[in-house]
Amino acid sequence: MSLSTIPVAAVLGHPINHSKSPKLHNYWLSLFDIDGHYIPLDIDPRNFENSIRALGGLGFVGANVTIPYKEKILKIADKISDRAAIIGAANTLTFLPDGRIYADNTDGYGFLQNIKSKYKDWSASEGISVVFGAGGASRAILGALLEDGSNEVILANRTRSRADQLRSDFGAKIKVVDWMKVQNYLSDASTVINATSLGMDGQAELPIPLNGLKKNTLVTDIVYTPLKTSFLEHAAKRGCRTVDGLGMLIHQAIPGFERWFGVKPDVSENLRELLISQ
Ligand code: ATR
């Protein structure tokens, strides 16, 4: 293979040293013995558009996008997937051969696949979902729940206006309730999701009493540091089915890797351990 045909992808952000994406993609490149590269690129906000536009011509096949560019990238992209448009953010770019930039959002896909890979029979259509949080992660999750057949999602956020905005963007299947009252809806839920940053190392815990949770309810968290958040521990003690957030991070990376490098990777225990080490 000549040097010019070696595929290169990147994660674009500012700063970029927190990103686990290089570890993830380089693990798969080496596992499949693919002659390709995946690098972190710290993009200076002053040159954002020029830098992104230059990448295709430099031989990049694609990129992941992280903080603070996930929303801003939609202003530059030439083609936007429906799910990225409704979420209002993209995390996966493909530099098309004709020079155009295609922006997609795979966070919702990662969210669904993470649950379905552990509980094959689970579907968002099986009952009511309760979602805590109304930030970017929540947007991707609401889109995914509706796509998977959900008919009712109870949404609560500390700042109620952000939840109301999601209701107006996603429609009447979303029902907004007060942050201080959401505990009353847990006993009717078949799925409960923490889409806030609460419970993450160094952050406060979720202030929501969980004693209403029923046995077998599917409970999942976007937080994966720590892997077993106290939210998930409480849920497990109540006999709920629990799914940690690390798998969402891994699954959201799969469509990009497959598009750029031509192989669909799996989630393995070795990879999970690699990502939580350090
Ligand atoms: P992300 O894109 O990861 O979702 P975000 O847009 O900053 O990040 O959203 C973070 C979410 O965590 C929001 O729902 C936020 O609630 P607010 O909209 O009220 O800020 C929630 N969150 C963060 N810290 C919180 C806290 N101390 N109490 C309650 N909710 C909190």
PDB file of C-alpha atoms and ligand atoms in Angstrom:
ATOM      1  CA  MET A   1       0.000   0.000   0.000  1.00  0.00           C
ATOM      2  CA  SER A   2       1.444   3.393  -0.935  1.00  0.00           C
ATOM      3  CA  LEU A   3       1.750   6.013   1.781  1.00  0.00           C
ATOM      4  CA  SER A   4      -0.945   8.228   0.257  1.00  0.00           C
ATOM      5  CA  THR A   5      -3.625   5.555   0.573  1.00  0.00           C
ATOM      6  CA  ILE A   6      -3.157   4.886   4.284  1.00  0.00           C
ATOM      7  CA  PRO A   7      -6.410   6.093   5.892  1.00  0.00           C
ATOM      8  CA  VAL A   8      -6.108   8.656   8.665  1.00  0.00           C
ATOM      9  CA  ALA A   9      -8.873   9.744  11.030  1.00  0.00           C
ATOM     10  CA  ALA A  10      -8.846  12.097  14.005  1.00  0.00           C
ATOM     11  CA  VAL A  11     -10.749  13.388  16.981  1.00  0.00           C
ATOM     12  CA  LEU A  12     -11.203  17.167  16.815  1.00  0.00           C
ATOM     13  CA  GLY A  13     -11.647  19.217  19.958  1.00  0.00           C
ATOM     14  CA  HIS A  14     -10.171  21.937  22.155  1.00  0.00           C
ATOM     15  CA  PRO A  15      -8.649  20.840  24.482  1.00  0.00           C
ATOM     16  CA  ILE A  16      -8.295  17.265  23.331  1.00  0.00           C
ATOM     17  CA  ASN A  17      -6.178  15.438  25.896  1.00  0.00           C
ATOM     18  CA  HIS A  18      -9.235  14.109  27.797  1.00  0.00           C
ATOM     19  CA  SER A  19     -10.522  12.159  24.807  1.00  0.00           C
ATOM     20  CA  LYS A  20     -10.561   8.367  24.965  1.00  0.00           C
ATOM     21  CA  SER A  21     -11.217   8.098  21.222  1.00  0.00           C
ATOM     22  CA  PRO A  22      -7.551   7.637  20.158  1.00  0.00           C
ATOM     23  CA  LYS A  23      -7.165   4.727  22.610  1.00  0.00           C
ATOM     24  CA  LEU A  24     -10.368   3.162  21.319  1.00  0.00           C
ATOM     25  CA  HIS A  25      -9.702   3.459  17.587  1.00  0.00           C
ATOM     26  CA  ASN A  26      -6.021   2.574  17.851  1.00  0.00           C
ATOM     27  CA  TYR A  27      -6.954  -0.563  19.784  1.00  0.00           C
ATOM     28  CA  TRP A  28      -9.166  -1.672  16.873  1.00  0.00           C
ATOM     29  CA  LEU A  29      -6.602  -0.634  14.216  1.00  0.00           C
ATOM     30  CA  SER A  30      -4.039  -2.842  15.876  1.00  0.00           C
ATOM     31  CA  LEU A  31      -6.519  -5.679  16.583  1.00  0.00           C
ATOM     32  CA  PHE A  32      -7.467  -5.896  12.900  1.00  0.00           C
ATOM     33  CA  ASP A  33      -3.913  -5.156  11.741  1.00  0.00           C
ATOM     34  CA  ILE A  34      -5.155  -2.227   9.644  1.00  0.00           C
ATOM     35  CA  ASP A  35      -2.621   0.082   8.080  1.00  0.00           C
ATOM     36  CA  GLY A  36      -4.282   3.297   9.287  1.00  0.00           C
ATOM     37  CA  HIS A  37      -3.927   6.037  11.876  1.00  0.00           C
ATOM     38  CA  TYR A  38      -6.181   7.803  14.382  1.00  0.00           C
ATOM     39  CA  ILE A  39      -4.862  10.941  16.041  1.00  0.00           C
ATOM     40  CA  PRO A  40      -6.048  13.657  18.454  1.00  0.00           C
ATOM     41  CA  LEU A  41      -6.098  17.147  16.882  1.00  0.00           C
ATOM     42  CA  ASP A  42      -6.424  20.216  19.060  1.00  0.00           C
ATOM     43  CA  ILE A  43      -8.181  22.695  16.761  1.00  0.00           C
ATOM     44  CA  ASP A  44      -7.660  26.373  17.521  1.00  0.00           C
ATOM     45  CA  PRO A  45     -11.127  28.012  17.664  1.00  0.00           C
ATOM     46  CA  ARG A  46      -9.818  30.979  15.632  1.00  0.00           C
ATOM     47  CA  ASN A  47      -9.074  28.694  12.660  1.00  0.00           C
ATOM     48  CA  PHE A  48     -11.896  26.218  13.162  1.00  0.00           C
ATOM     49  CA  GLU A  49     -13.540  26.343   9.752  1.00  0.00           C
ATOM     50  CA  ASN A  50     -10.314  26.520   7.720  1.00  0.00           C
ATOM     51  CA  SER A  51      -8.777  23.670   9.693  1.00  0.00           C
ATOM     52  CA  ILE A  52     -11.791  21.390   9.249  1.00  0.00           C
ATOM     53  CA  ARG A  53     -12.093  22.206   5.545  1.00  0.00           C
ATOM     54  CA  ALA A  54      -8.415  21.399   4.976  1.00  0.00           C
ATOM     55  CA  LEU A  55      -8.585  17.899   6.454  1.00  0.00           C
ATOM     56  CA  GLY A  56     -10.182  16.094   3.488  1.00  0.00           C
ATOM     57  CA  GLY A  57      -7.504  17.434   1.121  1.00  0.00           C
ATOM     58  CA  LEU A  58      -4.795  16.296   3.518  1.00  0.00           C
ATOM     59  CA  GLY A  59      -5.973  12.692   3.252  1.00  0.00           C
ATOM     60  CA  PHE A  60      -8.206  12.375   6.298  1.00  0.00           C
ATOM     61  CA  VAL A  61     -11.097   9.974   5.768  1.00  0.00           C
ATOM     62  CA  GLY A  62     -13.113  11.115   8.759  1.00  0.00           C
ATOM     63  CA  ALA A  63     -13.154  12.450  12.277  1.00  0.00           C
ATOM     64  CA  ASN A  64     -14.928  12.422  15.570  1.00  0.00           C
ATOM     65  CA  VAL A  65     -15.904  15.774  17.001  1.00  0.00           C
ATOM     66  CA  THR A  66     -15.906  16.586  20.681  1.00  0.00           C
ATOM     67  CA  ILE A  67     -16.225  19.547  23.043  1.00  0.00           C
ATOM     68  CA  PRO A  68     -16.605  22.424  22.141  1.00  0.00           C
ATOM     69  CA  TYR A  69     -17.350  21.748  18.470  1.00  0.00           C
ATOM     70  CA  LYS A  70     -20.232  19.250  18.387  1.00  0.00           C
ATOM     71  CA  GLU A  71     -22.854  21.925  17.625  1.00  0.00           C
ATOM     72  CA  LYS A  72     -20.640  24.329  15.690  1.00  0.00           C
ATOM     73  CA  ILE A  73     -19.695  21.674  13.145  1.00  0.00           C
ATOM     74  CA  LEU A  74     -23.254  21.645  11.762  1.00  0.00           C
ATOM     75  CA  LYS A  75     -22.721  25.165  10.406  1.00  0.00           C
ATOM     76  CA  ILE A  76     -19.795  23.941   8.328  1.00  0.00           C
ATOM     77  CA  ALA A  77     -20.968  20.482   7.205  1.00  0.00           C
ATOM     78  CA  ASP A  78     -22.250  20.139   3.632  1.00  0.00           C
ATOM     79  CA  LYS A  79     -24.521  17.179   4.367  1.00  0.00           C
ATOM     80  CA  ILE A  80     -26.160  16.420   7.714  1.00  0.00           C
ATOM     81  CA  SER A  81     -27.914  13.199   8.752  1.00  0.00           C
ATOM     82  CA  ASP A  82     -31.502  13.488  10.002  1.00  0.00           C
ATOM     83  CA  ARG A  83     -30.504  12.349  13.479  1.00  0.00           C
ATOM     84  CA  ALA A  84     -27.676  14.911  13.723  1.00  0.00           C
ATOM     85  CA  ALA A  85     -30.093  17.617  12.566  1.00  0.00           C
ATOM     86  CA  ILE A  86     -32.721  16.816  15.206  1.00  0.00           C
ATOM     87  CA  ILE A  87     -30.111  16.458  17.951  1.00  0.00           C
ATOM     88  CA  GLY A  88     -28.474  19.709  16.827  1.00  0.00           C
ATOM     89  CA  ALA A  89     -24.985  18.242  17.140  1.00  0.00           C
ATOM     90  CA  ALA A  90     -22.639  15.853  15.335  1.00  0.00           C
ATOM     91  CA  ASN A  91     -19.929  13.551  16.643  1.00  0.00           C
ATOM     92  CA  THR A  92     -18.884  11.700  13.477  1.00  0.00           C
ATOM     93  CA  LEU A  93     -17.658  13.264  10.219  1.00  0.00           C
ATOM     94  CA  THR A  94     -16.838  11.652   6.912  1.00  0.00           C
ATOM     95  CA  PHE A  95     -14.749  13.519   4.351  1.00  0.00           C
ATOM     96  CA  LEU A  96     -16.364  12.504   1.084  1.00  0.00           C
ATOM     97  CA  PRO A  97     -14.264  11.976  -2.078  1.00  0.00           C
ATOM     98  CA  ASP A  98     -15.955  14.983  -3.743  1.00  0.00           C
ATOM     99  CA  GLY A  99     -14.693  17.260  -0.965  1.00  0.00           C
ATOM    100  CA  ARG A 100     -17.949  17.546   0.970  1.00  0.00           C
ATOM    101  CA  ILE A 101     -18.183  17.021   4.720  1.00  0.00           C
ATOM    102  CA  TYR A 102     -20.891  14.643   5.979  1.00  0.00           C
ATOM    103  CA  ALA A 103     -21.894  15.067   9.635  1.00  0.00           C
ATOM    104  CA  ASP A 104     -23.671  12.375  11.616  1.00  0.00           C
ATOM    105  CA  ASN A 105     -24.504  11.755  15.251  1.00  0.00           C
ATOM    106  CA  THR A 106     -23.988   8.212  16.550  1.00  0.00           C
ATOM    107  CA  ASP A 107     -24.532   8.914  20.273  1.00  0.00           C
ATOM    108  CA  GLY A 108     -28.135   7.679  20.184  1.00  0.00           C
ATOM    109  CA  TYR A 109     -27.108   4.577  18.258  1.00  0.00           C
ATOM    110  CA  GLY A 110     -24.400   3.956  20.885  1.00  0.00           C
ATOM    111  CA  PHE A 111     -26.944   4.387  23.647  1.00  0.00           C
ATOM    112  CA  LEU A 112     -29.369   1.824  22.156  1.00  0.00           C
ATOM    113  CA  GLN A 113     -26.699  -0.690  21.178  1.00  0.00           C
ATOM    114  CA  ASN A 114     -25.175  -0.546  24.640  1.00  0.00           C
ATOM    115  CA  ILE A 115     -28.467  -1.649  26.208  1.00  0.00           C
ATOM    116  CA  LYS A 116     -29.431  -4.135  23.499  1.00  0.00           C
ATOM    117  CA  SER A 117     -26.036  -5.836  23.582  1.00  0.00           C
ATOM    118  CA  LYS A 118     -26.653  -6.754  27.227  1.00  0.00           C
ATOM    119  CA  TYR A 119     -30.450  -7.201  27.244  1.00  0.00           C
ATOM    120  CA  LYS A 120     -31.396  -8.463  23.783  1.00  0.00           C
ATOM    121  CA  ASP A 121     -35.148  -8.364  24.406  1.00  0.00           C
ATOM    122  CA  TRP A 122     -35.204  -4.805  25.716  1.00  0.00           C
ATOM    123  CA  SER A 123     -36.950  -2.204  23.592  1.00  0.00           C
ATOM    124  CA  ALA A 124     -37.868   1.397  24.332  1.00  0.00           C
ATOM    125  CA  SER A 125     -41.359   0.490  23.102  1.00  0.00           C
ATOM    126  CA  GLU A 126     -41.981  -1.818  26.072  1.00  0.00           C
ATOM    127  CA  GLY A 127     -43.190   0.955  28.389  1.00  0.00           C
ATOM    128  CA  ILE A 128     -42.562   4.375  29.826  1.00  0.00           C
ATOM    129  CA  SER A 129     -39.027   5.780  29.955  1.00  0.00           C
ATOM    130  CA  VAL A 130     -37.894   8.310  32.544  1.00  0.00           C
ATOM    131  CA  VAL A 131     -34.932  10.529  31.606  1.00  0.00           C
ATOM    132  CA  PHE A 132     -33.001  12.796  33.987  1.00  0.00           C
ATOM    133  CA  GLY A 133     -31.218  15.672  32.227  1.00  0.00           C
ATOM    134  CA  ALA A 134     -31.775  17.895  29.198  1.00  0.00           C
ATOM    135  CA  GLY A 135     -28.279  18.568  27.809  1.00  0.00           C
ATOM    136  CA  GLY A 136     -26.643  17.288  24.636  1.00  0.00           C
ATOM    137  CA  ALA A 137     -26.551  13.654  25.795  1.00  0.00           C
ATOM    138  CA  SER A 138     -30.247  13.790  26.664  1.00  0.00           C
ATOM    139  CA  ARG A 139     -31.086  15.067  23.168  1.00  0.00           C
ATOM    140  CA  ALA A 140     -29.342  12.091  21.576  1.00  0.00           C
ATOM    141  CA  ILE A 141     -31.063   9.697  24.002  1.00  0.00           C
ATOM    142  CA  LEU A 142     -34.556  11.125  23.409  1.00  0.00           C
ATOM    143  CA  GLY A 143     -34.038  10.763  19.649  1.00  0.00           C
ATOM    144  CA  ALA A 144     -32.933   7.151  20.137  1.00  0.00           C
ATOM    145  CA  LEU A 145     -35.848   6.249  22.440  1.00  0.00           C
ATOM    146  CA  LEU A 146     -38.383   7.611  19.940  1.00  0.00           C
ATOM    147  CA  GLU A 147     -36.625   5.871  17.041  1.00  0.00           C
ATOM    148  CA  ASP A 148     -36.813   2.605  18.999  1.00  0.00           C
ATOM    149  CA  GLY A 149     -40.600   2.911  19.362  1.00  0.00           C
ATOM    150  CA  SER A 150     -41.071   4.696  22.662  1.00  0.00           C
ATOM    151  CA  ASN A 151     -44.543   6.159  23.139  1.00  0.00           C
ATOM    152  CA  GLU A 152     -43.956   8.078  26.349  1.00  0.00           C
ATOM    153  CA  VAL A 153     -40.867   9.650  27.849  1.00  0.00           C
ATOM    154  CA  ILE A 154     -40.997  11.450  31.187  1.00  0.00           C
ATOM    155  CA  LEU A 155     -38.301  14.130  31.162  1.00  0.00           C
ATOM    156  CA  ALA A 156     -37.006  16.056  34.182  1.00  0.00           C
ATOM    157  CA  ASN A 157     -34.213  18.573  34.405  1.00  0.00           C
ATOM    158  CA  ARG A 158     -32.996  20.917  37.131  1.00  0.00           C
ATOM    159  CA  THR A 159     -33.440  23.816  34.702  1.00  0.00           C
ATOM    160  CA  ARG A 160     -36.968  23.182  33.512  1.00  0.00           C
ATOM    161  CA  SER A 161     -36.789  25.486  30.473  1.00  0.00           C
ATOM    162  CA  ARG A 162     -34.186  23.212  28.842  1.00  0.00           C
ATOM    163  CA  ALA A 163     -36.553  20.239  29.216  1.00  0.00           C
ATOM    164  CA  ASP A 164     -39.423  22.318  27.764  1.00  0.00           C
ATOM    165  CA  GLN A 165     -37.219  23.107  24.774  1.00  0.00           C
ATOM    166  CA  LEU A 166     -36.675  19.381  24.179  1.00  0.00           C
ATOM    167  CA  ARG A 167     -40.416  18.797  24.387  1.00  0.00           C
ATOM    168  CA  SER A 168     -40.944  21.400  21.715  1.00  0.00           C
ATOM    169  CA  ASP A 169     -38.173  19.899  19.530  1.00  0.00           C
ATOM    170  CA  PHE A 170     -39.142  16.215  19.930  1.00  0.00           C
ATOM    171  CA  GLY A 171     -42.927  16.441  20.274  1.00  0.00           C
ATOM    172  CA  ALA A 172     -45.794  15.318  22.457  1.00  0.00           C
ATOM    173  CA  LYS A 173     -44.421  11.892  23.388  1.00  0.00           C
ATOM    174  CA  ILE A 174     -42.089  13.812  25.705  1.00  0.00           C
ATOM    175  CA  LYS A 175     -43.750  14.845  28.987  1.00  0.00           C
ATOM    176  CA  VAL A 176     -41.858  17.294  31.135  1.00  0.00           C
ATOM    177  CA  VAL A 177     -42.149  16.990  34.919  1.00  0.00           C
ATOM    178  CA  ASP A 178     -40.564  18.924  37.766  1.00  0.00           C
ATOM    179  CA  TRP A 179     -37.068  17.880  38.817  1.00  0.00           C
ATOM    180  CA  MET A 180     -38.265  17.670  42.420  1.00  0.00           C
ATOM    181  CA  LYS A 181     -41.228  15.444  41.483  1.00  0.00           C
ATOM    182  CA  VAL A 182     -39.678  12.990  39.064  1.00  0.00           C
ATOM    183  CA  GLN A 183     -39.294  10.372  41.805  1.00  0.00           C
ATOM    184  CA  ASN A 184     -43.087   9.899  41.661  1.00  0.00           C
ATOM    185  CA  TYR A 185     -42.841   8.560  38.105  1.00  0.00           C
ATOM    186  CA  LEU A 186     -40.231   5.857  38.739  1.00  0.00           C
ATOM    187  CA  SER A 187     -42.671   3.123  39.743  1.00  0.00           C
ATOM    188  CA  ASP A 188     -44.391   3.293  36.318  1.00  0.00           C
ATOM    189  CA  ALA A 189     -41.158   3.238  34.349  1.00  0.00           C
ATOM    190  CA  SER A 190     -39.772   0.292  32.440  1.00  0.00           C
ATOM    191  CA  THR A 191     -36.574   2.222  31.621  1.00  0.00           C
ATOM    192  CA  VAL A 192     -34.799   4.905  33.699  1.00  0.00           C
ATOM    193  CA  ILE A 193     -31.829   6.873  32.372  1.00  0.00           C
ATOM    194  CA  ASN A 194     -29.433   9.293  34.023  1.00  0.00           C
ATOM    195  CA  ALA A 195     -28.378  11.700  31.257  1.00  0.00           C
ATOM    196  CA  THR A 196     -26.918  14.286  33.640  1.00  0.00           C
ATOM    197  CA  SER A 197     -23.306  14.516  34.757  1.00  0.00           C
ATOM    198  CA  LEU A 198     -24.353  13.874  38.371  1.00  0.00           C
ATOM    199  CA  GLY A 199     -22.617  10.914  40.006  1.00  0.00           C
ATOM    200  CA  MET A 200     -19.427  11.426  38.013  1.00  0.00           C
ATOM    201  CA  ASP A 201     -16.174  11.431  40.021  1.00  0.00           C
ATOM    202  CA  GLY A 202     -15.846  14.864  41.612  1.00  0.00           C
ATOM    203  CA  GLN A 203     -19.530  15.777  41.093  1.00  0.00           C
ATOM    204  CA  ALA A 204     -22.513  15.654  43.424  1.00  0.00           C
ATOM    205  CA  GLU A 205     -24.740  12.576  43.492  1.00  0.00           C
ATOM    206  CA  LEU A 206     -28.200  12.489  41.897  1.00  0.00           C
ATOM    207  CA  PRO A 207     -30.521  13.969  44.525  1.00  0.00           C
ATOM    208  CA  ILE A 208     -33.494  11.851  43.387  1.00  0.00           C
ATOM    209  CA  PRO A 209     -34.825   9.201  45.828  1.00  0.00           C
ATOM    210  CA  LEU A 210     -34.897   5.871  44.014  1.00  0.00           C
ATOM    211  CA  ASN A 211     -37.108   3.815  46.309  1.00  0.00           C
ATOM    212  CA  GLY A 212     -39.919   3.834  43.723  1.00  0.00           C
ATOM    213  CA  LEU A 213     -37.889   1.791  41.236  1.00  0.00           C
ATOM    214  CA  LYS A 214     -39.481  -1.569  40.418  1.00  0.00           C
ATOM    215  CA  LYS A 215     -37.676  -4.874  40.066  1.00  0.00           C
ATOM    216  CA  ASN A 216     -36.524  -5.570  36.480  1.00  0.00           C
ATOM    217  CA  THR A 217     -36.711  -1.938  35.375  1.00  0.00           C
ATOM    218  CA  LEU A 218     -33.875  -1.260  32.939  1.00  0.00           C
ATOM    219  CA  VAL A 219     -31.626   1.379  34.518  1.00  0.00           C
ATOM    220  CA  THR A 220     -28.702   2.985  32.715  1.00  0.00           C
ATOM    221  CA  ASP A 221     -26.292   5.866  33.254  1.00  0.00           C
ATOM    222  CA  ILE A 222     -24.274   7.957  30.800  1.00  0.00           C
ATOM    223  CA  VAL A 223     -21.629   8.439  33.509  1.00  0.00           C
ATOM    224  CA  TYR A 224     -18.843   5.825  33.353  1.00  0.00           C
ATOM    225  CA  THR A 225     -16.332   7.267  35.829  1.00  0.00           C
ATOM    226  CA  PRO A 226     -16.928   5.478  38.155  1.00  0.00           C
ATOM    227  CA  LEU A 227     -18.195   2.497  36.194  1.00  0.00           C
ATOM    228  CA  LYS A 228     -20.613   1.542  38.965  1.00  0.00           C
ATOM    229  CA  THR A 229     -22.228   4.847  39.884  1.00  0.00           C
ATOM    230  CA  SER A 230     -24.186   4.922  43.111  1.00  0.00           C
ATOM    231  CA  PHE A 231     -27.320   5.370  40.936  1.00  0.00           C
ATOM    232  CA  LEU A 232     -26.620   1.992  39.291  1.00  0.00           C
ATOM    233  CA  GLU A 233     -25.699   0.408  42.632  1.00  0.00           C
ATOM    234  CA  HIS A 234     -29.001   1.493  44.186  1.00  0.00           C
ATOM    235  CA  ALA A 235     -30.885   0.196  41.152  1.00  0.00           C
ATOM    236  CA  ALA A 236     -29.093  -3.165  41.262  1.00  0.00           C
ATOM    237  CA  LYS A 237     -29.980  -3.525  44.962  1.00  0.00           C
ATOM    238  CA  ARG A 238     -33.634  -3.053  44.024  1.00  0.00           C
ATOM    239  CA  GLY A 239     -33.420  -5.892  41.490  1.00  0.00           C
ATOM    240  CA  CYS A 240     -33.248  -3.688  38.398  1.00  0.00           C
ATOM    241  CA  ARG A 241     -31.400  -4.635  35.219  1.00  0.00           C
ATOM    242  CA  THR A 242     -28.442  -2.232  35.006  1.00  0.00           C
ATOM    243  CA  VAL A 243     -26.212  -1.128  32.133  1.00  0.00           C
ATOM    244  CA  ASP A 244     -23.135   1.061  32.699  1.00  0.00           C
ATOM    245  CA  GLY A 245     -22.207   4.007  30.483  1.00  0.00           C
ATOM    246  CA  LEU A 246     -18.862   2.767  29.152  1.00  0.00           C
ATOM    247  CA  GLY A 247     -20.540   0.715  26.437  1.00  0.00           C
ATOM    248  CA  MET A 248     -22.248   3.825  25.042  1.00  0.00           C
ATOM    249  CA  LEU A 249     -18.840   5.406  24.512  1.00  0.00           C
ATOM    250  CA  ILE A 250     -17.587   2.298  22.705  1.00  0.00           C
ATOM    251  CA  HIS A 251     -20.710   1.650  20.616  1.00  0.00           C
ATOM    252  CA  GLN A 252     -20.957   5.258  19.389  1.00  0.00           C
ATOM    253  CA  ALA A 253     -17.470   4.838  17.885  1.00  0.00           C
ATOM    254  CA  ILE A 254     -18.329   1.738  15.836  1.00  0.00           C
ATOM    255  CA  PRO A 255     -20.135   3.354  12.845  1.00  0.00           C
ATOM    256  CA  GLY A 256     -17.268   5.816  12.288  1.00  0.00           C
ATOM    257  CA  PHE A 257     -14.593   3.116  12.462  1.00  0.00           C
ATOM    258  CA  GLU A 258     -16.533   0.936  10.032  1.00  0.00           C
ATOM    259  CA  ARG A 259     -17.054   3.807   7.556  1.00  0.00           C
ATOM    260  CA  TRP A 260     -13.436   4.954   7.639  1.00  0.00           C
ATOM    261  CA  PHE A 261     -11.528   1.685   7.930  1.00  0.00           C
ATOM    262  CA  GLY A 262     -13.941  -0.849   6.407  1.00  0.00           C
ATOM    263  CA  VAL A 263     -14.300  -3.281   9.336  1.00  0.00           C
ATOM    264  CA  LYS A 264     -17.090  -3.403  11.925  1.00  0.00           C
ATOM    265  CA  PRO A 265     -15.467  -3.850  15.334  1.00  0.00           C
ATOM    266  CA  ASP A 266     -16.926  -5.442  18.472  1.00  0.00           C
ATOM    267  CA  VAL A 267     -16.946  -4.469  22.114  1.00  0.00           C
ATOM    268  CA  SER A 268     -14.676  -6.735  24.140  1.00  0.00           C
ATOM    269  CA  GLU A 269     -13.820  -6.998  27.813  1.00  0.00           C
ATOM    270  CA  ASN A 270     -10.153  -6.246  26.943  1.00  0.00           C
ATOM    271  CA  LEU A 271     -11.184  -2.969  25.334  1.00  0.00           C
ATOM    272  CA  ARG A 272     -13.378  -2.019  28.296  1.00  0.00           C
ATOM    273  CA  GLU A 273     -10.460  -2.649  30.645  1.00  0.00           C
ATOM    274  CA  LEU A 274      -8.097  -0.627  28.472  1.00  0.00           C
ATOM    275  CA  LEU A 275     -10.465   2.353  28.525  1.00  0.00           C
ATOM    276  CA  ILE A 276     -10.968   2.365  32.274  1.00  0.00           C
ATOM    277  CA  SER A 277      -7.244   1.930  33.026  1.00  0.00           C
ATOM    278  CA  GLN A 278      -5.369   5.173  33.975  1.00  0.00           C
TER     279      GLN A 278
HETATM  280  P1  ATR B   1     -24.112  17.001  28.082  1.00  0.00           P
HETATM  281  O1  ATR B   1     -23.903  17.519  26.699  1.00  0.00           O
HETATM  282  O2  ATR B   1     -23.078  16.017  28.530  1.00  0.00           O
HETATM  283  O3  ATR B   1     -25.494  16.505  28.324  1.00  0.00           O
HETATM  284  P2  ATR B   1     -24.688  19.542  29.366  1.00  0.00           P
HETATM  285  O4  ATR B   1     -25.353  20.059  28.156  1.00  0.00           O
HETATM  286  O5  ATR B   1     -23.766  20.440  30.112  1.00  0.00           O
HETATM  287  O6  ATR B   1     -23.811  18.271  29.038  1.00  0.00           O
HETATM  288  O7  ATR B   1     -25.805  18.951  30.358  1.00  0.00           O
HETATM  289  C1  ATR B   1     -25.509  18.490  31.626  1.00  0.00           C
HETATM  290  C2  ATR B   1     -26.789  17.968  32.279  1.00  0.00           C
HETATM  291  O8  ATR B   1     -26.514  17.643  33.646  1.00  0.00           O
HETATM  292  C3  ATR B   1     -27.919  19.000  32.316  1.00  0.00           C
HETATM  293  O9  ATR B   1     -29.149  18.325  32.279  1.00  0.00           O
HETATM  294  C4  ATR B   1     -27.693  19.656  33.682  1.00  0.00           C
HETATM  295  O10 ATR B   1     -28.815  20.283  34.224  1.00  0.00           O
HETATM  296  P3  ATR B   1     -29.074  21.871  33.959  1.00  0.00           P
HETATM  297  O11 ATR B   1     -29.635  21.958  32.564  1.00  0.00           O
HETATM  298  O12 ATR B   1     -30.047  22.290  35.005  1.00  0.00           O
HETATM  299  O13 ATR B   1     -27.728  22.531  34.096  1.00  0.00           O
HETATM  300  C5  ATR B   1     -27.343  18.446  34.500  1.00  0.00           C
HETATM  301  N1  ATR B   1     -26.629  18.825  35.733  1.00  0.00           N
HETATM  302  C6  ATR B   1     -25.317  19.140  35.854  1.00  0.00           C
HETATM  303  N2  ATR B   1     -25.041  19.454  37.146  1.00  0.00           N
HETATM  304  C7  ATR B   1     -26.206  19.349  37.841  1.00  0.00           C
HETATM  305  C8  ATR B   1     -26.581  19.516  39.221  1.00  0.00           C
HETATM  306  N3  ATR B   1     -25.690  19.879  40.152  1.00  0.00           N
HETATM  307  N4  ATR B   1     -27.875  19.289  39.564  1.00  0.00           N
HETATM  308  C9  ATR B   1     -28.788  18.912  38.638  1.00  0.00           C
HETATM  309  N5  ATR B   1     -28.497  18.738  37.332  1.00  0.00           N
HETATM  310  C10 ATR B   1     -27.224  18.931  36.933  1.00  0.00           C
END
